[in-house]
Coordinates of C-alpha atoms and ligand atoms in Angstrom, one line a residue:
M1 CA 0.1 0.2 -0.6
K2 CA 1.6 3.7 -1.2
K3 CA 1.5 5.4 1.7
S4 CA -0.4 8.3 0.1
D5 CA -3.1 5.6 0.0
L6 CA -3.6 5.7 3.4
L7 CA -5.5 8.6 3.5
E8 CA -8.2 7.7 0.9
P9 CA -11.1 5.9 3.0
I10 CA -11.8 2.5 2.7
A11 CA -14.9 2.2 4.3
G12 CA -17.9 4.2 3.5
N13 CA -17.9 7.9 5.4
G14 CA -14.5 8.7 6.1
L15 CA -13.4 5.9 7.5
L16 CA -9.7 5.9 7.3
H17 CA -6.9 2.7 7.7
R18 CA -5.5 1.5 10.8
R19 CA -2.5 1.9 8.9
L20 CA -2.9 5.4 9.6
F21 CA -1.8 5.1 12.7
L22 CA 1.0 3.8 12.8
K23 CA 4.8 6.1 13.8
S24 CA 6.0 5.5 9.5
S25 CA 2.4 7.2 8.5
V26 CA 2.3 10.0 10.7
A27 CA 5.2 10.8 9.5
A28 CA 3.6 10.6 6.1
M29 CA 0.6 12.2 6.8
G30 CA 2.7 15.4 7.5
A31 CA 4.3 14.9 3.8
A32 CA 0.9 15.4 2.4
G33 CA 0.5 18.6 4.4
L34 CA -2.4 16.0 6.7
Q35 CA -2.5 18.4 10.1
F36 CA -2.6 16.0 12.7
I37 CA -5.4 15.6 14.3
T38 CA -5.2 19.2 16.3
A39 CA -1.4 20.0 17.0
K40 CA -1.5 23.7 16.9
V41 CA 2.3 25.1 14.8
A42 CA 4.6 26.3 17.2
T43 CA 5.4 29.6 17.4
A44 CA 10.1 30.7 17.8
A45 CA 8.7 32.8 21.0
P46 CA 10.3 31.3 24.4
L47 CA 7.6 29.2 26.1
E48 CA 6.5 31.5 29.2
V49 CA 7.5 30.0 32.8
P50 CA 4.1 28.7 34.0
A51 CA 2.7 29.7 37.7
W52 CA 4.0 26.0 38.8
M53 CA 7.1 26.5 37.6
Q54 CA 7.7 30.1 40.3
T55 CA 7.4 28.0 43.1
P56 CA 8.5 24.1 45.0
G57 CA 5.4 21.0 43.9
T58 CA 4.1 19.8 47.6
G59 CA 5.9 17.0 49.0
M60 CA 4.5 12.9 49.3
S61 CA 2.2 11.5 50.3
G62 CA 1.7 7.9 52.1
Y63 CA -1.4 6.6 49.4
G64 CA -1.4 8.9 45.9
A65 CA -4.5 10.8 44.5
R66 CA -4.5 12.0 41.4
S67 CA -4.9 15.4 39.6
R68 CA -7.8 17.4 41.6
H69 CA -8.6 18.3 37.9
E70 CA -9.4 14.4 37.1
E71 CA -12.1 14.7 40.2
H72 CA -15.2 14.7 38.2
I73 CA -14.3 11.3 36.1
Q74 CA -16.6 9.6 38.5
R75 CA -19.0 6.0 38.5
S76 CA -22.4 6.4 37.3
F77 CA -24.9 5.6 40.3
G78 CA -27.8 3.1 40.0
S79 CA -29.0 3.4 43.3
L80 CA -28.7 6.9 44.8
P81 CA -24.5 7.1 46.6
G82 CA -24.5 5.6 49.9
T83 CA -27.3 3.3 49.5
V84 CA -27.3 0.9 52.1
G85 CA -28.1 -2.9 50.6
V86 CA -28.8 -3.7 46.8
G87 CA -28.0 -1.6 44.0
S88 CA -24.4 -1.0 41.5
S89 CA -22.3 1.2 40.2
R90 CA -20.6 1.5 36.5
T91 CA -16.8 1.9 35.4
P92 CA -16.7 5.1 33.9
L93 CA -16.0 3.3 30.1
E94 CA -15.5 6.5 28.0
H95 CA -13.0 8.6 30.4
L96 CA -10.8 6.0 30.8
E97 CA -8.4 4.0 28.2
G98 CA -5.7 1.0 27.8
I99 CA -7.6 -2.1 28.8
I100 CA -6.8 -1.5 32.3
T101 CA -10.0 -0.1 35.1
P102 CA -8.2 1.3 37.4
G103 CA -9.3 0.4 41.2
A104 CA -11.2 3.3 42.7
L105 CA -13.6 3.1 39.2
H106 CA -13.4 -0.6 39.1
F107 CA -17.9 -0.9 38.8
E108 CA -19.6 -2.4 42.2
R109 CA -23.2 -4.8 43.0
H110 CA -23.9 -5.9 45.6
H111 CA -26.7 -7.4 46.8
N112 CA -27.0 -6.3 50.7
G113 CA -23.6 -3.7 51.4
I114 CA -20.4 -4.0 51.6
P115 CA -18.9 -6.1 54.5
D116 CA -16.4 -4.5 57.0
I117 CA -14.7 -7.4 57.5
A118 CA -11.7 -8.1 59.7
P119 CA -8.9 -10.2 57.3
L120 CA -7.6 -11.8 60.8
E121 CA -11.4 -13.2 61.7
H122 CA -12.1 -14.2 57.9
Q123 CA -11.6 -18.1 57.2
L124 CA -12.4 -20.1 54.2
L125 CA -14.2 -23.4 54.4
I126 CA -14.0 -25.9 52.3
H127 CA -15.9 -28.9 52.6
G128 CA -19.0 -31.3 51.2
L129 CA -17.4 -34.4 49.1
V130 CA -13.9 -34.2 50.5
D131 CA -11.6 -36.4 52.5
R132 CA -10.2 -33.0 54.5
P133 CA -12.5 -30.8 54.9
L134 CA -10.2 -27.0 55.6
M135 CA -10.5 -23.8 56.6
F136 CA -7.5 -21.4 55.4
D137 CA -6.9 -17.9 56.7
L138 CA -5.3 -15.3 54.5
E139 CA -1.7 -16.0 55.9
S140 CA -2.0 -19.2 55.1
L141 CA -3.2 -18.4 52.1
T142 CA -1.0 -16.5 50.6
R143 CA 2.3 -19.4 50.8
Y144 CA 0.7 -21.3 47.6
P145 CA 2.4 -20.8 44.9
M146 CA -0.1 -17.5 43.0
V147 CA -1.2 -16.1 39.7
S148 CA -2.4 -13.3 38.5
R149 CA -4.3 -13.2 34.9
I150 CA -6.5 -9.7 33.3
H151 CA -9.4 -10.1 32.9
F152 CA -12.7 -8.5 32.1
L153 CA -15.6 -9.4 34.8
E154 CA -19.2 -8.9 34.0
C155 CA -22.1 -8.7 35.9
S156 CA -24.7 -10.2 32.8
G157 CA -27.5 -7.2 33.8
N158 CA -24.5 -4.9 31.5
S159 CA -26.3 -3.4 28.9
G160 CA -29.9 -4.1 29.7
A161 CA -31.1 -0.4 29.2
N162 CA -30.8 -1.4 25.8
N163 CA -34.2 -4.3 25.7
A164 CA -35.9 -1.0 25.9
P165 CA -38.4 -0.4 23.3
K166 CA -36.9 2.9 23.1
P167 CA -33.0 3.8 23.1
P168 CA -32.0 5.6 26.3
Q169 CA -29.8 9.0 25.8
L170 CA -27.1 8.2 28.4
P171 CA -23.4 7.6 28.9
A172 CA -21.6 5.2 27.6
S173 CA -20.5 4.3 31.6
S174 CA -24.6 4.2 33.1
I175 CA -26.2 1.8 29.2
H176 CA -21.7 -0.3 29.9
G177 CA -20.2 0.5 32.4
L178 CA -21.0 -2.9 34.6
V179 CA -17.5 -4.4 33.4
S180 CA -14.8 -3.3 34.1
C181 CA -11.2 -5.4 33.3
S182 CA -8.6 -5.7 36.3
E183 CA -5.2 -8.1 36.6
W184 CA -6.0 -10.9 39.4
T185 CA -3.6 -12.6 42.3
G186 CA -4.4 -15.1 43.9
V187 CA -4.6 -19.2 44.1
P188 CA -5.9 -20.9 41.9
L189 CA -8.7 -22.7 44.1
A190 CA -8.0 -26.2 42.3
V191 CA -4.3 -26.7 44.5
L192 CA -7.7 -25.6 47.6
L193 CA -9.6 -28.8 46.4
D194 CA -6.6 -31.0 46.3
E195 CA -4.8 -30.5 49.6
A196 CA -8.6 -31.2 51.1
G197 CA -9.0 -34.2 48.1
V198 CA -12.5 -34.2 45.9
Q199 CA -14.2 -37.8 46.0
S200 CA -15.0 -39.3 42.9
E201 CA -18.5 -37.7 42.8
G202 CA -17.4 -34.3 43.7
S203 CA -18.6 -32.9 41.1
W204 CA -20.0 -29.9 41.1
I205 CA -18.7 -27.0 43.8
L206 CA -21.3 -24.9 46.5
A207 CA -19.9 -21.3 46.8
E208 CA -21.3 -18.4 49.7
G209 CA -19.8 -15.0 49.6
S210 CA -19.2 -13.3 53.7
D211 CA -22.4 -10.3 53.5
A212 CA -25.7 -10.0 54.5
A213 CA -27.4 -11.5 51.5
A214 CA -24.9 -14.7 52.1
M215 CA -24.7 -14.8 48.4
S216 CA -24.0 -18.3 46.6
R217 CA -23.8 -19.5 43.2
S218 CA -23.1 -23.3 42.2
I219 CA -20.4 -24.0 39.7
P220 CA -19.5 -27.4 37.7
M221 CA -16.0 -28.4 38.6
A222 CA -14.1 -28.5 35.3
K223 CA -14.5 -24.6 35.3
V224 CA -12.5 -24.7 38.6
R225 CA -9.8 -27.3 37.8
D226 CA -9.9 -25.3 35.0
D227 CA -9.2 -21.3 35.8
A228 CA -10.9 -20.3 39.2
I229 CA -9.2 -18.3 41.6
V230 CA -9.8 -17.6 45.3
A231 CA -8.0 -13.3 44.4
I232 CA -6.5 -11.8 47.1
Y233 CA -4.5 -8.5 45.3
Q234 CA -6.2 -7.2 42.2
N235 CA -4.6 -5.0 39.7
G236 CA -1.2 -5.4 43.2
E237 CA -3.0 -4.4 46.1
H238 CA -6.1 -6.1 48.2
L239 CA -8.8 -6.3 46.7
R240 CA -11.3 -3.6 47.7
P241 CA -14.3 -4.0 49.9
A242 CA -16.7 -3.3 47.6
N243 CA -14.5 -5.7 45.3
G244 CA -14.3 -8.8 47.8
Y245 CA -11.9 -8.2 50.5
P246 CA -9.8 -9.8 52.3
M247 CA -10.8 -12.4 49.3
R248 CA -13.3 -13.5 46.6
L249 CA -13.5 -16.1 44.4
F250 CA -12.2 -14.8 40.4
L251 CA -13.7 -17.0 37.0
P252 CA -12.8 -15.8 34.4
G253 CA -14.9 -14.8 31.2
W254 CA -17.8 -16.1 33.2
E255 CA -21.3 -13.6 34.5
G256 CA -20.0 -11.2 37.6
N257 CA -22.7 -12.7 39.9
M258 CA -20.8 -15.9 40.3
S259 CA -17.2 -14.8 40.8
V260 CA -19.0 -14.5 44.4
K261 CA -17.0 -12.2 46.4
W262 CA -15.9 -12.1 50.4
L263 CA -15.2 -16.1 49.8
R264 CA -16.2 -18.2 53.0
R265 CA -17.3 -20.9 52.1
I266 CA -16.2 -23.4 49.7
Q267 CA -18.8 -26.9 49.6
V268 CA -18.5 -29.5 47.0
T269 CA -21.0 -31.1 45.9
S270 CA -22.6 -33.6 43.0
G271 CA -24.7 -31.1 41.7
P272 CA -26.0 -27.7 41.2
T273 CA -27.6 -26.6 44.4
M274 CA -30.2 -24.5 43.2
T275 CA -29.6 -21.2 45.2
K276 CA -32.0 -18.2 45.6
D277 CA -29.4 -16.8 43.5
E278 CA -29.6 -18.6 40.5
T279 CA -33.4 -19.1 40.1
S280 CA -34.2 -15.7 41.6
K281 CA -32.3 -14.2 39.0
Y282 CA -29.6 -14.1 36.5
S283 CA -31.9 -16.7 33.9
D284 CA -32.7 -16.1 31.0
L285 CA -36.1 -16.6 30.4
M286 CA -36.9 -18.0 26.6
P287 CA -39.7 -16.3 24.3
D288 CA -42.0 -20.4 25.2
G289 CA -42.0 -18.4 28.5
R290 CA -39.4 -21.9 30.0
S291 CA -36.4 -20.1 31.3
K292 CA -32.9 -21.3 30.1
L293 CA -30.9 -23.4 33.4
F294 CA -27.8 -21.7 33.5
T295 CA -25.7 -19.5 30.9
F296 CA -22.5 -19.1 32.3
P297 CA -19.7 -17.7 29.6
M298 CA -20.2 -13.8 29.0
E299 CA -19.9 -14.1 24.7
V300 CA -18.6 -12.3 22.3
K301 CA -19.2 -7.9 22.9
S302 CA -17.4 -4.2 22.2
L303 CA -18.5 -0.8 21.9
I304 CA -16.8 2.1 21.4
T305 CA -16.3 4.6 23.8
S306 CA -14.4 7.7 22.3
P307 CA -17.3 9.1 21.1
S308 CA -19.8 7.5 22.6
G309 CA -23.7 8.8 24.3
T310 CA -24.0 12.2 25.1
N311 CA -20.6 13.5 24.3
A312 CA -20.3 16.3 22.2
M313 CA -17.7 16.3 19.0
Q314 CA -15.5 18.7 18.2
G315 CA -15.8 20.1 14.7
A316 CA -15.3 18.1 11.1
G317 CA -12.1 17.2 11.0
L318 CA -9.8 13.2 11.7
Y319 CA -10.6 11.4 14.6
Q320 CA -9.1 8.3 16.8
L321 CA -12.6 5.9 17.6
S322 CA -11.1 4.5 19.9
G323 CA -13.3 1.0 22.2
I324 CA -13.0 -2.1 23.5
A325 CA -13.9 -5.4 23.0
W326 CA -13.6 -8.5 25.2
S327 CA -14.7 -12.7 25.0
G328 CA -15.6 -14.5 27.4
L329 CA -14.8 -17.2 25.2
G330 CA -11.2 -16.1 24.4
R331 CA -8.8 -14.1 22.8
I332 CA -10.3 -10.7 20.5
R333 CA -9.5 -12.3 16.7
R334 CA -10.8 -8.9 14.9
V335 CA -12.9 -5.9 15.4
E336 CA -14.6 -4.1 12.5
V337 CA -16.1 -0.2 12.4
S338 CA -18.9 1.2 10.5
A339 CA -19.6 4.3 10.4
D340 CA -22.9 4.7 7.8
D341 CA -24.8 2.9 9.8
G342 CA -23.3 -0.7 9.3
R343 CA -23.1 -0.8 5.4
T344 CA -20.0 -0.6 5.1
W345 CA -17.2 -2.2 7.0
A346 CA -13.2 -1.8 7.5
E347 CA -11.0 -3.5 10.2
A348 CA -9.9 -1.5 13.4
A349 CA -6.2 -1.4 14.8
L350 CA -6.3 -4.2 17.7
T351 CA -3.6 -2.5 20.7
D352 CA -1.5 -4.9 22.7
P353 CA -2.1 -6.5 24.3
V354 CA -4.9 -9.1 22.9
L355 CA -5.5 -11.0 25.8
P356 CA -8.4 -14.4 26.3
R357 CA -11.3 -12.8 28.8
A358 CA -9.9 -9.5 28.4
F359 CA -10.5 -6.2 27.3
T360 CA -9.0 -5.3 24.2
R361 CA -8.3 -2.2 22.7
F362 CA -9.1 -1.0 19.5
R363 CA -8.8 2.1 17.1
L364 CA -9.1 3.3 13.8
P365 CA -9.5 7.0 12.4
W366 CA -12.0 8.8 10.9
R367 CA -12.1 11.2 9.1
W368 CA -15.6 13.0 10.3
D369 CA -16.9 15.2 7.2
G370 CA -19.3 17.2 9.3
G371 CA -22.3 15.4 7.4
P372 CA -24.5 12.6 10.3
A373 CA -22.5 9.6 10.7
V374 CA -23.8 5.9 12.7
L375 CA -20.9 4.2 14.6
Q376 CA -21.3 0.4 15.5
S377 CA -18.5 -2.3 16.4
R378 CA -18.7 -5.4 15.5
A379 CA -16.3 -8.3 17.1
I380 CA -15.1 -11.9 16.6
D381 CA -13.5 -13.5 19.3
E382 CA -10.8 -16.8 18.3
T383 CA -13.8 -19.3 18.5
G384 CA -15.4 -16.9 15.0
A385 CA -18.5 -16.0 17.4
V386 CA -19.0 -12.4 15.7
Q387 CA -21.3 -9.5 17.9
P388 CA -24.6 -9.7 17.0
T389 CA -27.3 -6.6 15.5
R390 CA -30.2 -5.7 18.4
T391 CA -32.5 -7.1 15.4
V392 CA -31.0 -10.9 15.5
L393 CA -30.1 -11.1 19.4
L394 CA -34.2 -9.3 20.4
G395 CA -35.5 -11.4 17.9
E396 CA -33.6 -14.2 18.7
R397 CA -34.9 -13.5 22.4
G398 CA -38.4 -11.9 22.6
V399 CA -39.2 -9.4 24.9
N400 CA -38.6 -11.1 28.7
Y401 CA -34.7 -12.1 27.9
R402 CA -32.7 -9.4 30.2
Y403 CA -29.7 -11.1 31.2
H404 CA -26.5 -11.7 29.0
Y405 CA -26.9 -8.3 26.3
N406 CA -23.8 -8.5 23.5
A407 CA -25.6 -6.6 20.6
I408 CA -23.8 -3.9 18.8
Q409 CA -24.2 -0.6 19.7
S410 CA -24.6 2.4 17.3
W411 CA -23.7 5.7 18.2
A412 CA -25.5 9.0 15.7
V413 CA -23.1 12.1 15.2
S414 CA -25.5 14.9 14.1
E415 CA -24.4 17.8 12.1
T416 CA -24.0 19.6 14.6
G417 CA -21.4 16.5 16.3
E418 CA -23.9 15.9 19.0
V419 CA -23.5 12.4 20.1
S420 CA -26.3 10.2 20.2
N421 CA -27.9 6.1 20.7
V422 CA -29.9 4.8 18.7
Y423 CA -31.2 0.9 17.0
S424 CA -30.6 0.8 14.3
Ligands
MTE1 N1 -21.1 -12.1 48.1 C1 -21.4 -11.3 47.1 N2 -21.2 -12.0 45.9 C2 -21.1 -11.2 45.0 C3 -22.3 -10.1 45.2 C4 -22.6 -9.8 46.5 O1 -24.6 -9.3 46.3 N3 -22.5 -10.7 47.0 N4 -22.4 -10.0 43.5 C5 -22.3 -10.9 41.8 C6 -22.9 -9.6 41.3 S1 -24.3 -10.1 40.7 C7 -21.3 -9.4 40.4 S2 -22.0 -8.6 39.2 C8 -20.2 -9.7 41.1 C9 -18.9 -8.0 40.5 O2 -18.5 -7.5 41.4 P1 -18.2 -6.7 41.2 O3 -18.3 -5.2 42.8 O4 -16.4 -7.0 42.3 O5 -17.8 -5.6 40.3 O6 -19.8 -10.0 42.6 C10 -20.7 -10.6 42.1 N5 -20.3 -12.3 43.6
MO2 MO1 -23.9 -8.6 38.4

């Protein structure tokens, strides 16, 4: 491909080739006389000395805080801040970049508030169909070999707002923010189960939390053996109370509800326990009125986070479309982007690293001509699964299905630059 071709749209409505964002191509853009994004031409005058260079800066602190100019970036709430009991808060996806969600902005979902657990008093009991019932405290756990894995965590209720007949006019976080991505460190649950000695009939476990909801879920032994961990650390520091301090179950790629926080009990069983949390909620109601028994993995999904709902574009010109893709079934293989409501598609650049069951950041250059556009992203994972359109998804599921919504998100850009949520 000739460098100048990079400046030619490769799909409808101004989508440019992903290679335009490579270093050499940025130089090519300059050579072609295209000013890069919004940089101003520098003058020969010396730089001014700003106020903060004229006095010594402040000192160190024991635990860091972000810039006071960023304090308005907050989780959004489904229920009022500080509400006790049931509720959720959402990650401000449209304000974040890369793939890691800072601990302080990880989404929260509680069924009866956040328990205040004294770590030295917390115990994890492993019992049921085992040879030796065992109790682990935090100290004994940290003597086992640990693993660290970068994975997303998504509530199966995420994006449910888009089931509504009319598209809600909300920021990306309010619609899709029940998903975050962290590095989780802990002990593989299989190691602890081997210590206890699982008996031959032990084909499921029950995991129970130490919160006032005593939230509990059943998990098949195959998943436990595959990649379940008892997580102690999140992004390098101890779990935050809201995310399960001092220990939680973590099940990569499976619906968030099953990653039981404040984990206190694992009972090895011969089948699913059918707890209140897996029968009254998180089950999918089908068009014929019956419920699916369980839906464990979170399927392939993506959305453009910049620009996104309620944003205002700053005039026609070159933009960097940026978004996240993820799949509970493995790696993201490819993300395609459309600017003309799905008529034509261009392949986006995936920013390294591309990890299984983790956020994958994608980008594509877009020259907005100032006219109306509908932006969409469509992710494909390594199993070949393709993110469906909303029409296809709802067509298959009927109107009663609420959980596990993974349809393509469409953002309309108006001539005045307002970005809104549309169903296409
Ligand atoms: N003990 C317990 N575990 C729990 C919950 C809970 O309320 N109690 N909420 C579940 C739900 S519905 C989700 S989506 C995830 C949310 O994890 P987070 O709050 O760390 O984001 O935790 C799950 N584990
Ligand atoms: Mo959830």
